[in-house]
């Protein structure tokens, strides 16, 4: 079969350590279009893949501030501007009473922002992905550790890349059909 | 010494097997049947309520709040333990939490769901509940922001939403596992939808862990705020016995106290039934019991300071409330509260008690009772005798009060029974990591 | 609950047998009555104009010609008058689109002075009561008036030839001059016919007298009910309040009584005595004043000195229920003090010219078969007569008996004929006060059912034309008031409600015949029988407003009880709320025990009017029937009573469980000369700046010195604001709906307590705690500082009620308003929302009246005048204890009163800053007694 029909080549490891090492090597070798698949979060792999920061916290911060301002603004506008009412002789702008809702909305916006932001950055939800075509991936992805070099990578060359991966002493190297 | 891959495999297989392989079993079917019957009772009670109005309950003048509010506060309190375990203990790097957090989060959700029913039902006109929510209104009407009940709406709905999201996000990798391990196609599809196409990419894991951590950070102040806001329902009022600044911390402590009691009430049978004694170990029981002891003492401090202030303030109404609770017509409520919430938990000072499932189970049940009694004392006993002697009265729960309360217990357990058979009650991905790290040591 | 079985004479049974005669199969069933009402709904609805919602069918008819002076939406007021126990209460009735919707006192009428009693207020409900009798009945089968005539006319012919031999009329107290004239004609036409009086609620006093309270300085009441239901209690209450509050010389009131009365509650010095002891005490006083003996004790000595200090300015009043000897003693005292002619006039017995015979004579005649025709005009003798007469049995012997009444009651059931009587708001009549002031009773609405007034019925029996009430009354007046321009006199009287030239009543010698014999001193306890404060002798048993109105001192609703003093109860081992059996002269009665401080020792008081077996849907089978113990020789009780506890528990439907103030001071007391009752916390500082009201700021001041605790405010409010009744079962659950309640407290030791009344409406706090906690803003302040309820915004969290320190908010726990009965729809005040299930409600200061006044003022481009807005409670209050007005207006009455040293606000330390405030109760004790 020919190289263009490939999604990439994938190396399967039994231990997280070798995977991490292999990833570092691949990145050093100049590969950029690569990804690792692990049954749980292995520290360092993402960095080794060249990921500087996750981008999630800033979203949380922005959403939180938005929520807080929206919450207080809504209460102030409603109570003092839009429909002022004398409630129990209290001032229209009784700020201490506005604190709880402001706080709750801050949390709500921040939380939803965090989750939605995280999913979007991850490109999830997603219907399918070529990596699932890897032989035995479905049964082994919860136990084994994978490094995938994608064919989109400029340095990708079917034989060269396969040799490179084999040097990392994986359990297997598979072709991932596109 | 087996390889990481093998370890992961065994963990995944065992935990997913609880749902995918294990036969239902008579206990489960029987339990669900009982819980579901109680749920039907709830339907009857609610139907009758909507037909006739809240007058079918025992509430009156002056006791205009009764079981509905008591149950609301009780359920919300129970919910708190779940968030406490999954969020606060995560931030404190308490790894023992891993094996129980999924279960307790579920407990939180179901408890809050039960709690949420009551503020709706206790309305005189439930069909206009949306008046409490801000929405564009041609009459330019808004909620009244100074009312603690509006704070409640925001606090409780936020709490439910965040808990739900937090719980679901935790589930995603496990749903992927279920998807991949399930045999029948339709089951794969169902779990697959929930898994959002998760494939364990390292970059995903990085963002995922970060988001999970942030959520924990957000849930922590949230859980503290929720019961504080609930306590404002009382603290903001002028009523002697309600009008008190100690309420927020004392309510939060009480919430976690009752929450851990419920956690033990549920975990002890579950670990026995599903043979999880090696995952939910004696250490877990021991630690949970310690938390219970600690929070219980905080609650005791709350009671003490209330009575101290009643005496120290020299405010005749406050003094009267304190005495009326102890020796008034509702004296059994006060004594039950003190026995179950202060006296009995002192047994937890002994490790032998803390690691004895049977004793622990009994104590946790009693604490649940005691905390319900406490809320009854705060709501009903404060209301029934306030400022003007001419308006003093009494309150008794009617059959409908009780049916509604028992009905929600039915709802709670129905959801719980379904949960343990449909979703992995122990977080698989986290357990993989946990086991691998433990073996590395 | 457990209500003792009402006492029913053996002869009440027969009607049940022919129950199943064809066409009568289900007539007592509630259901068929309902259907009957629904059929009638269409015609009623048309009569009631647009106000009646959900018409079954039938087209809407617009006015072809607008009736004169009727502007839709604008109420009209008509003066009329009501016969109440033989005296006139002048009324002013509001009519919306032809429907009477509210009864007020007529300010121009000397009998009411613009005030009104609970009964006058409650008559509105009686008018629209679905349980009223709808059609003539013959032996329990529906009949027609034609049918009645068909049988009556031959009878009348028969009477004429026998000169009325065997014809008897049984009537209650008559207040109507025209009625008296008609009866005289009747006796003239049928010389051998006899007239009998029976009135269980308003007995003929052994010595009828008229007291001029406005001239009195010191009052001694010998078990007299000056302020409760009775002849002139409205004017009495007002006059007493005036003298009590007078700066230079506050009046003083002594009360010696057997069982707590509103009079005793107002007294500066009160002493309780058993009836037999009271008789002796009165005699002793008379002797002491006459110098024949020494005062029995220091208390009496001081009392006598006080009386003697005010010759001609004091008065001794003996109660209607006291035997002749007490009245004689009282008269002797008044003579000795020179009060007669100054503060009290002794008057002739009412309708003496008709030479009425007693009930006893009638029953004897009936039993001897001397009676073949008995006409019962009003009343309910089968129920409300002494048990020893067994009237029912005697009635069964009468071949031709007819009952004329508003309700088809026990008596109607046993008579051959029942004839529906028109309500006084449906019929023409007239009435007279004790002073002889005459007033016309004009109808406000066409009869709702085919009914006739007593005048019309008598005219029928007299074979007279004219036969319509209007013609009868007008003709009679023309005869009595021969004016050259009668037409204008008539019109003016109709308009004012009282005749210009009031015939002065002539003081005359006392009538010495006494219906109340001495109470024979027997061993054991003494029984005291009295009409109930609200449903009287049972005539108002069907009136739900009065049934649910908390009774004085007990706050009991929907039932009566055996009232016993704490010490006596302890001696007899009787417990509060346990059923007991009362044995009295061979008759027994089961009644629950109520331990009442201030009750005389060794006495049991039980109120009449309960245990009705046929009082319609509302009043049947409540409480225990005290008439079962009544004997004709001693109507109001006597010695020889035994009480045994049955141990059975009974739950009382009371609206106030706590009788004492628990060391708090909701009611504050002052004596003349004391400076201030306000506590230092009166002016608590607030974090927030106070709201400014540039328009009027409404406020209310309630003067506890004037309040006699009659509850007229509660009923007036109920009528004005469409407040539903909730029924006994809901009162048991503490869910009564009254917007203004009268709290009652005992003060001091249980042996001789002081009784305190305190009307509590919404306080309309400046810093309202209720508003702060409402999540939807359903209760907020308006631009005049009123705390208003927005019913259609209320979701019913009840948080406001929890946070109300005064607990004045009321919640519709269930659907309390009857929106089905068509007649009740006609009764509603169209300017007040009828609340649905699940919403909170409370006193609004009669917002609708404020807006009405505002609109008028704006039209006339002037500020609202002081006193222009009068809430229903203030308007009804007999003692003028409730004052309402603008506290921003420096000149207003409320502003002045709020500066009084007696002024204080309830629970001031909470800093709620109430708009409703109180004036402390002023006591004027005799310094010699202290």
PDB file of N, CA and C in Angstrom, chain B residues 50-55 57 59-62 64-65 122-125 127-128 131 142-144 146-147 149-150 233 237-238 317 320 383 386-387 389-393, chain C residues 656-658 660-661 664 733-735 741 743 745 771-777 791-799 801-803 807 809 811 813-814 836-838 907:
ATOM      1  N   UNK B  50     -50.286  18.785  44.559  1.00  0.00           N
ATOM      2  CA  UNK B  50     -50.597  19.728  43.479  1.00  0.00           C
ATOM      3  C   UNK B  50     -52.101  19.885  43.320  1.00  0.00           C
ATOM      4  N   UNK B  51     -52.841  18.828  43.639  1.00  0.00           N
ATOM      5  CA  UNK B  51     -54.298  18.943  43.532  1.00  0.00           C
ATOM      6  C   UNK B  51     -54.871  19.873  44.591  1.00  0.00           C
ATOM      7  N   UNK B  52     -54.362  19.747  45.826  1.00  0.00           N
ATOM      8  CA  UNK B  52     -55.031  20.426  46.937  1.00  0.00           C
ATOM      9  C   UNK B  52     -54.284  21.627  47.495  1.00  0.00           C
ATOM     10  N   UNK B  53     -52.982  21.676  47.353  1.00  0.00           N
ATOM     11  CA  UNK B  53     -52.231  22.786  47.918  1.00  0.00           C
ATOM     12  C   UNK B  53     -51.491  22.362  49.170  1.00  0.00           C
ATOM     13  N   UNK B  54     -50.586  23.231  49.618  1.00  0.00           N
ATOM     14  CA  UNK B  54     -49.715  22.877  50.738  1.00  0.00           C
ATOM     15  C   UNK B  54     -50.494  22.682  52.034  1.00  0.00           C
ATOM     16  N   UNK B  55     -51.781  23.004  51.994  1.00  0.00           N
ATOM     17  CA  UNK B  55     -52.606  22.796  53.187  1.00  0.00           C
ATOM     18  C   UNK B  55     -52.690  21.345  53.610  1.00  0.00           C
ATOM     19  N   UNK B  57     -50.275  19.596  54.217  1.00  0.00           N
ATOM     20  CA  UNK B  57     -49.204  19.427  55.190  1.00  0.00           C
ATOM     21  C   UNK B  57     -49.632  20.032  56.524  1.00  0.00           C
ATOM     22  N   UNK B  59     -48.272  22.487  58.134  1.00  0.00           N
ATOM     23  CA  UNK B  59     -47.866  23.879  58.348  1.00  0.00           C
ATOM     24  C   UNK B  59     -49.064  24.762  58.671  1.00  0.00           C
ATOM     25  N   UNK B  60     -48.815  25.857  59.390  1.00  0.00           N
ATOM     26  CA  UNK B  60     -49.908  26.723  59.839  1.00  0.00           C
ATOM     27  C   UNK B  60     -49.345  28.101  60.200  1.00  0.00           C
ATOM     28  N   UNK B  61     -50.145  28.911  60.867  1.00  0.00           N
ATOM     29  CA  UNK B  61     -49.639  30.103  61.537  1.00  0.00           C
ATOM     30  C   UNK B  61     -49.455  29.704  62.990  1.00  0.00           C
ATOM     31  N   UNK B  62     -48.334  29.902  63.594  1.00  0.00           N
ATOM     32  CA  UNK B  62     -47.134  30.599  63.117  1.00  0.00           C
ATOM     33  C   UNK B  62     -46.108  29.708  62.397  1.00  0.00           C
ATOM     34  N   UNK B  64     -45.071  28.356  59.548  1.00  0.00           N
ATOM     35  CA  UNK B  64     -45.395  28.340  58.124  1.00  0.00           C
ATOM     36  C   UNK B  64     -44.392  27.519  57.318  1.00  0.00           C
ATOM     37  N   UNK B  65     -43.288  27.132  57.950  1.00  0.00           N
ATOM     38  CA  UNK B  65     -42.323  26.238  57.309  1.00  0.00           C
ATOM     39  C   UNK B  65     -42.253  24.965  58.127  1.00  0.00           C
ATOM     40  N   UNK B 122     -42.792  23.327  48.104  1.00  0.00           N
ATOM     41  CA  UNK B 122     -43.337  24.023  49.277  1.00  0.00           C
ATOM     42  C   UNK B 122     -43.972  25.361  48.899  1.00  0.00           C
ATOM     43  N   UNK B 123     -43.862  25.760  47.637  1.00  0.00           N
ATOM     44  CA  UNK B 123     -44.498  27.008  47.207  1.00  0.00           C
ATOM     45  C   UNK B 123     -46.024  26.857  47.253  1.00  0.00           C
ATOM     46  N   UNK B 124     -46.687  27.932  47.609  1.00  0.00           N
ATOM     47  CA  UNK B 124     -48.153  27.904  47.569  1.00  0.00           C
ATOM     48  C   UNK B 124     -48.644  27.721  46.147  1.00  0.00           C
ATOM     49  N   UNK B 125     -47.916  28.319  45.210  1.00  0.00           N
ATOM     50  CA  UNK B 125     -48.295  28.196  43.792  1.00  0.00           C
ATOM     51  C   UNK B 125     -47.076  27.726  42.999  1.00  0.00           C
ATOM     52  N   UNK B 127     -46.628  26.359  40.308  1.00  0.00           N
ATOM     53  CA  UNK B 127     -46.604  26.547  38.856  1.00  0.00           C
ATOM     54  C   UNK B 127     -46.023  27.902  38.448  1.00  0.00           C
ATOM     55  N   UNK B 128     -45.810  28.798  39.394  1.00  0.00           N
ATOM     56  CA  UNK B 128     -45.165  30.066  39.023  1.00  0.00           C
ATOM     57  C   UNK B 128     -43.782  30.180  39.656  1.00  0.00           C
ATOM     58  N   UNK B 131     -41.013  32.755  38.799  1.00  0.00           N
ATOM     59  CA  UNK B 131     -40.939  34.150  39.263  1.00  0.00           C
ATOM     60  C   UNK B 131     -39.633  34.395  40.018  1.00  0.00           C
ATOM     61  N   UNK B 142     -38.637  41.713  38.449  1.00  0.00           N
ATOM     62  CA  UNK B 142     -37.398  41.001  38.737  1.00  0.00           C
ATOM     63  C   UNK B 142     -37.540  40.264  40.046  1.00  0.00           C
ATOM     64  N   UNK B 143     -36.683  39.283  40.296  1.00  0.00           N
ATOM     65  CA  UNK B 143     -36.636  38.744  41.657  1.00  0.00           C
ATOM     66  C   UNK B 143     -36.211  39.830  42.632  1.00  0.00           C
ATOM     67  N   UNK B 144     -36.457  39.596  43.910  1.00  0.00           N
ATOM     68  CA  UNK B 144     -36.113  40.568  44.945  1.00  0.00           C
ATOM     69  C   UNK B 144     -34.780  40.140  45.534  1.00  0.00           C
ATOM     70  N   UNK B 146     -32.735  40.945  47.634  1.00  0.00           N
ATOM     71  CA  UNK B 146     -32.342  40.956  49.051  1.00  0.00           C
ATOM     72  C   UNK B 146     -32.821  39.706  49.778  1.00  0.00           C
ATOM     73  N   UNK B 147     -33.626  38.900  49.100  1.00  0.00           N
ATOM     74  CA  UNK B 147     -34.197  37.733  49.778  1.00  0.00           C
ATOM     75  C   UNK B 147     -33.269  36.522  49.709  1.00  0.00           C
ATOM     76  N   UNK B 149     -33.957  33.618  49.757  1.00  0.00           N
ATOM     77  CA  UNK B 149     -34.511  32.546  48.917  1.00  0.00           C
ATOM     78  C   UNK B 149     -34.012  32.678  47.481  1.00  0.00           C
ATOM     79  N   UNK B 150     -33.838  33.916  47.037  1.00  0.00           N
ATOM     80  CA  UNK B 150     -33.288  34.101  45.687  1.00  0.00           C
ATOM     81  C   UNK B 150     -31.824  33.664  45.681  1.00  0.00           C
ATOM     82  N   UNK B 233     -31.051  31.746  55.002  1.00  0.00           N
ATOM     83  CA  UNK B 233     -32.519  31.678  55.065  1.00  0.00           C
ATOM     84  C   UNK B 233     -32.996  31.934  56.477  1.00  0.00           C
ATOM     85  N   UNK B 237     -33.374  36.312  59.022  1.00  0.00           N
ATOM     86  CA  UNK B 237     -34.674  36.621  59.616  1.00  0.00           C
ATOM     87  C   UNK B 237     -34.513  37.204  61.017  1.00  0.00           C
ATOM     88  N   UNK B 238     -35.583  37.849  61.513  1.00  0.00           N
ATOM     89  CA  UNK B 238     -35.510  38.478  62.841  1.00  0.00           C
ATOM     90  C   UNK B 238     -35.878  37.494  63.941  1.00  0.00           C
ATOM     91  N   UNK B 317     -35.693  37.152  74.670  1.00  0.00           N
ATOM     92  CA  UNK B 317     -36.253  36.254  73.652  1.00  0.00           C
ATOM     93  C   UNK B 317     -35.312  35.089  73.361  1.00  0.00           C
ATOM     94  N   UNK B 320     -35.325  32.650  76.098  1.00  0.00           N
ATOM     95  CA  UNK B 320     -36.556  31.858  76.057  1.00  0.00           C
ATOM     96  C   UNK B 320     -36.429  30.742  75.026  1.00  0.00           C
ATOM     97  N   UNK B 383     -39.946  28.525  65.291  1.00  0.00           N
ATOM     98  CA  UNK B 383     -41.134  29.234  64.790  1.00  0.00           C
ATOM     99  C   UNK B 383     -42.312  29.158  65.754  1.00  0.00           C
ATOM    100  N   UNK B 386     -42.820  32.623  68.981  1.00  0.00           N
ATOM    101  CA  UNK B 386     -41.961  33.790  68.715  1.00  0.00           C
ATOM    102  C   UNK B 386     -42.330  34.936  69.652  1.00  0.00           C
ATOM    103  N   UNK B 387     -42.405  36.141  69.129  1.00  0.00           N
ATOM    104  CA  UNK B 387     -42.453  37.317  70.009  1.00  0.00           C
ATOM    105  C   UNK B 387     -43.753  37.437  70.804  1.00  0.00           C
ATOM    106  N   UNK B 389     -46.973  36.259  72.578  1.00  0.00           N
ATOM    107  CA  UNK B 389     -47.572  35.012  73.074  1.00  0.00           C
ATOM    108  C   UNK B 389     -48.905  34.689  72.405  1.00  0.00           C
ATOM    109  N   UNK B 390     -49.620  35.713  71.976  1.00  0.00           N
ATOM    110  CA  UNK B 390     -50.945  35.461  71.386  1.00  0.00           C
ATOM    111  C   UNK B 390     -50.832  34.615  70.124  1.00  0.00           C
ATOM    112  N   UNK B 391     -49.691  34.660  69.450  1.00  0.00           N
ATOM    113  CA  UNK B 391     -49.605  33.935  68.171  1.00  0.00           C
ATOM    114  C   UNK B 391     -48.797  32.648  68.298  1.00  0.00           C
ATOM    115  N   UNK B 392     -48.612  32.176  69.522  1.00  0.00           N
ATOM    116  CA  UNK B 392     -47.908  30.910  69.682  1.00  0.00           C
ATOM    117  C   UNK B 392     -48.780  29.762  69.195  1.00  0.00           C
ATOM    118  N   UNK B 393     -48.123  28.731  68.670  1.00  0.00           N
ATOM    119  CA  UNK B 393     -48.894  27.590  68.172  1.00  0.00           C
ATOM    120  C   UNK B 393     -48.076  26.317  68.207  1.00  0.00           C
TER     121      UNK B 393
ATOM    122  N   UNK C 656     -56.206  31.322  70.033  1.00  0.00           N
ATOM    123  CA  UNK C 656     -55.100  31.806  70.873  1.00  0.00           C
ATOM    124  C   UNK C 656     -54.865  30.813  71.989  1.00  0.00           C
ATOM    125  N   UNK C 657     -53.709  30.163  71.958  1.00  0.00           N
ATOM    126  CA  UNK C 657     -53.473  29.101  72.941  1.00  0.00           C
ATOM    127  C   UNK C 657     -52.843  29.654  74.213  1.00  0.00           C
ATOM    128  N   UNK C 658     -52.170  30.783  74.097  1.00  0.00           N
ATOM    129  CA  UNK C 658     -51.443  31.345  75.241  1.00  0.00           C
ATOM    130  C   UNK C 658     -52.269  32.445  75.880  1.00  0.00           C
ATOM    131  N   UNK C 660     -51.515  34.225  78.832  1.00  0.00           N
ATOM    132  CA  UNK C 660     -50.804  35.251  79.600  1.00  0.00           C
ATOM    133  C   UNK C 660     -49.710  35.882  78.749  1.00  0.00           C
ATOM    134  N   UNK C 661     -49.155  37.009  79.213  1.00  0.00           N
ATOM    135  CA  UNK C 661     -48.216  37.773  78.391  1.00  0.00           C
ATOM    136  C   UNK C 661     -46.788  37.291  78.562  1.00  0.00           C
ATOM    137  N   UNK C 664     -43.735  39.519  78.810  1.00  0.00           N
ATOM    138  CA  UNK C 664     -43.501  40.532  77.767  1.00  0.00           C
ATOM    139  C   UNK C 664     -44.617  41.556  77.900  1.00  0.00           C
ATOM    140  N   UNK C 733     -56.235  23.705  63.027  1.00  0.00           N
ATOM    141  CA  UNK C 733     -54.860  23.714  62.530  1.00  0.00           C
ATOM    142  C   UNK C 733     -54.253  25.112  62.555  1.00  0.00           C
ATOM    143  N   UNK C 734     -54.922  26.036  63.210  1.00  0.00           N
ATOM    144  CA  UNK C 734     -54.411  27.408  63.322  1.00  0.00           C
ATOM    145  C   UNK C 734     -54.214  28.044  61.942  1.00  0.00           C
ATOM    146  N   UNK C 735     -55.304  28.081  61.174  1.00  0.00           N
ATOM    147  CA  UNK C 735     -55.201  28.695  59.844  1.00  0.00           C
ATOM    148  C   UNK C 735     -56.275  29.732  59.611  1.00  0.00           C
ATOM    149  N   UNK C 741     -57.029  40.840  64.257  1.00  0.00           N
ATOM    150  CA  UNK C 741     -57.472  39.936  65.309  1.00  0.00           C
ATOM    151  C   UNK C 741     -57.481  40.722  66.614  1.00  0.00           C
ATOM    152  N   UNK C 743     -56.326  40.220  70.223  1.00  0.00           N
ATOM    153  CA  UNK C 743     -55.614  39.395  71.191  1.00  0.00           C
ATOM    154  C   UNK C 743     -56.188  39.638  72.576  1.00  0.00           C
ATOM    155  N   UNK C 745     -55.469  38.854  76.762  1.00  0.00           N
ATOM    156  CA  UNK C 745     -54.536  38.372  77.769  1.00  0.00           C
ATOM    157  C   UNK C 745     -55.167  38.481  79.147  1.00  0.00           C
ATOM    158  N   UNK C 771     -41.030  42.276  53.846  1.00  0.00           N
ATOM    159  CA  UNK C 771     -40.677  42.662  52.472  1.00  0.00           C
ATOM    160  C   UNK C 771     -39.259  42.204  52.140  1.00  0.00           C
ATOM    161  N   UNK C 772     -38.386  42.347  53.121  1.00  0.00           N
ATOM    162  CA  UNK C 772     -36.975  42.045  52.868  1.00  0.00           C
ATOM    163  C   UNK C 772     -36.788  40.614  52.373  1.00  0.00           C
ATOM    164  N   UNK C 773     -37.587  39.688  52.865  1.00  0.00           N
ATOM    165  CA  UNK C 773     -37.322  38.282  52.581  1.00  0.00           C
ATOM    166  C   UNK C 773     -38.179  37.726  51.449  1.00  0.00           C
ATOM    167  N   UNK C 774     -39.092  38.532  50.907  1.00  0.00           N
ATOM    168  CA  UNK C 774     -39.919  38.010  49.809  1.00  0.00           C
ATOM    169  C   UNK C 774     -39.068  37.883  48.552  1.00  0.00           C
ATOM    170  N   UNK C 775     -38.963  36.679  47.988  1.00  0.00           N
ATOM    171  CA  UNK C 775     -38.058  36.490  46.848  1.00  0.00           C
ATOM    172  C   UNK C 775     -38.556  37.103  45.547  1.00  0.00           C
ATOM    173  N   UNK C 776     -39.839  37.425  45.477  1.00  0.00           N
ATOM    174  CA  UNK C 776     -40.365  37.907  44.197  1.00  0.00           C
ATOM    175  C   UNK C 776     -40.892  39.339  44.295  1.00  0.00           C
ATOM    176  N   UNK C 777     -40.672  39.985  45.429  1.00  0.00           N
ATOM    177  CA  UNK C 777     -41.175  41.353  45.565  1.00  0.00           C
ATOM    178  C   UNK C 777     -42.685  41.411  45.505  1.00  0.00           C
ATOM    179  N   UNK C 791     -51.030  40.146  45.083  1.00  0.00           N
ATOM    180  CA  UNK C 791     -51.476  38.749  45.115  1.00  0.00           C
ATOM    181  C   UNK C 791     -51.002  37.974  43.903  1.00  0.00           C
ATOM    182  N   UNK C 792     -51.125  38.586  42.714  1.00  0.00           N
ATOM    183  CA  UNK C 792     -50.813  37.781  41.525  1.00  0.00           C
ATOM    184  C   UNK C 792     -49.313  37.651  41.293  1.00  0.00           C
ATOM    185  N   UNK C 793     -48.508  38.269  42.159  1.00  0.00           N
ATOM    186  CA  UNK C 793     -47.068  38.047  42.084  1.00  0.00           C
ATOM    187  C   UNK C 793     -46.636  37.027  43.136  1.00  0.00           C
ATOM    188  N   UNK C 794     -47.458  36.836  44.159  1.00  0.00           N
ATOM    189  CA  UNK C 794     -47.073  35.973  45.287  1.00  0.00           C
ATOM    190  C   UNK C 794     -46.969  34.517  44.836  1.00  0.00           C
ATOM    191  N   UNK C 795     -45.843  33.886  45.175  1.00  0.00           N
ATOM    192  CA  UNK C 795     -45.688  32.469  44.868  1.00  0.00           C
ATOM    193  C   UNK C 795     -45.954  31.605  46.098  1.00  0.00           C
ATOM    194  N   UNK C 796     -46.078  32.236  47.259  1.00  0.00           N
ATOM    195  CA  UNK C 796     -46.456  31.487  48.451  1.00  0.00           C
ATOM    196  C   UNK C 796     -45.314  30.779  49.158  1.00  0.00           C
ATOM    197  N   UNK C 797     -44.185  31.479  49.346  1.00  0.00           N
ATOM    198  CA  UNK C 797     -43.099  30.840  50.105  1.00  0.00           C
ATOM    199  C   UNK C 797     -43.385  30.909  51.610  1.00  0.00           C
ATOM    200  N   UNK C 798     -44.253  31.823  52.031  1.00  0.00           N
ATOM    201  CA  UNK C 798     -44.620  32.007  53.442  1.00  0.00           C
ATOM    202  C   UNK C 798     -43.449  32.509  54.287  1.00  0.00           C
ATOM    203  N   UNK C 799     -42.361  32.882  53.635  1.00  0.00           N
ATOM    204  CA  UNK C 799     -41.208  33.416  54.365  1.00  0.00           C
ATOM    205  C   UNK C 799     -41.604  34.710  55.072  1.00  0.00           C
ATOM    206  N   UNK C 801     -44.364  35.540  56.339  1.00  0.00           N
ATOM    207  CA  UNK C 801     -45.103  35.256  57.568  1.00  0.00           C
ATOM    208  C   UNK C 801     -44.145  34.834  58.676  1.00  0.00           C
ATOM    209  N   UNK C 802     -43.169  33.998  58.332  1.00  0.00           N
ATOM    210  CA  UNK C 802     -42.199  33.588  59.344  1.00  0.00           C
ATOM    211  C   UNK C 802     -41.456  34.782  59.909  1.00  0.00           C
ATOM    212  N   UNK C 803     -41.186  35.760  59.050  1.00  0.00           N
ATOM    213  CA  UNK C 803     -40.345  36.880  59.471  1.00  0.00           C
ATOM    214  C   UNK C 803     -41.174  38.034  60.019  1.00  0.00           C
ATOM    215  N   UNK C 807     -46.945  38.345  63.376  1.00  0.00           N
ATOM    216  CA  UNK C 807     -47.727  37.229  62.823  1.00  0.00           C
ATOM    217  C   UNK C 807     -49.135  37.673  62.400  1.00  0.00           C
ATOM    218  N   UNK C 809     -49.824  38.042  59.139  1.00  0.00           N
ATOM    219  CA  UNK C 809     -50.055  37.620  57.754  1.00  0.00           C
ATOM    220  C   UNK C 809     -50.869  36.350  57.741  1.00  0.00           C
ATOM    221  N   UNK C 811     -52.354  33.068  55.275  1.00  0.00           N
ATOM    222  CA  UNK C 811     -52.018  32.337  54.056  1.00  0.00           C
ATOM    223  C   UNK C 811     -53.158  31.429  53.618  1.00  0.00           C
ATOM    224  N   UNK C 813     -53.794  28.353  52.691  1.00  0.00           N
ATOM    225  CA  UNK C 813     -53.181  27.028  52.631  1.00  0.00           C
ATOM    226  C   UNK C 813     -53.936  26.128  51.655  1.00  0.00           C
ATOM    227  N   UNK C 814     -55.240  26.315  51.588  1.00  0.00           N
ATOM    228  CA  UNK C 814     -56.068  25.566  50.643  1.00  0.00           C
ATOM    229  C   UNK C 814     -56.951  26.589  49.938  1.00  0.00           C
ATOM    230  N   UNK C 836     -56.815  33.572  45.692  1.00  0.00           N
ATOM    231  CA  UNK C 836     -56.807  32.155  45.323  1.00  0.00           C
ATOM    232  C   UNK C 836     -55.946  31.368  46.293  1.00  0.00           C
ATOM    233  N   UNK C 837     -55.974  30.053  46.110  1.00  0.00           N
ATOM    234  CA  UNK C 837     -55.158  29.162  46.928  1.00  0.00           C
ATOM    235  C   UNK C 837     -53.670  29.486  46.749  1.00  0.00           C
ATOM    236  N   UNK C 838     -52.923  29.415  47.859  1.00  0.00           N
ATOM    237  CA  UNK C 838     -51.474  29.497  47.752  1.00  0.00           C
ATOM    238  C   UNK C 838     -50.898  30.902  47.790  1.00  0.00           C
ATOM    239  N   UNK C 907     -43.344  45.837  70.115  1.00  0.00           N
ATOM    240  CA  UNK C 907     -42.009  45.279  69.846  1.00  0.00           C
ATOM    241  C   UNK C 907     -41.077  46.336  69.275  1.00  0.00           C
TER     242      UNK C 907
END
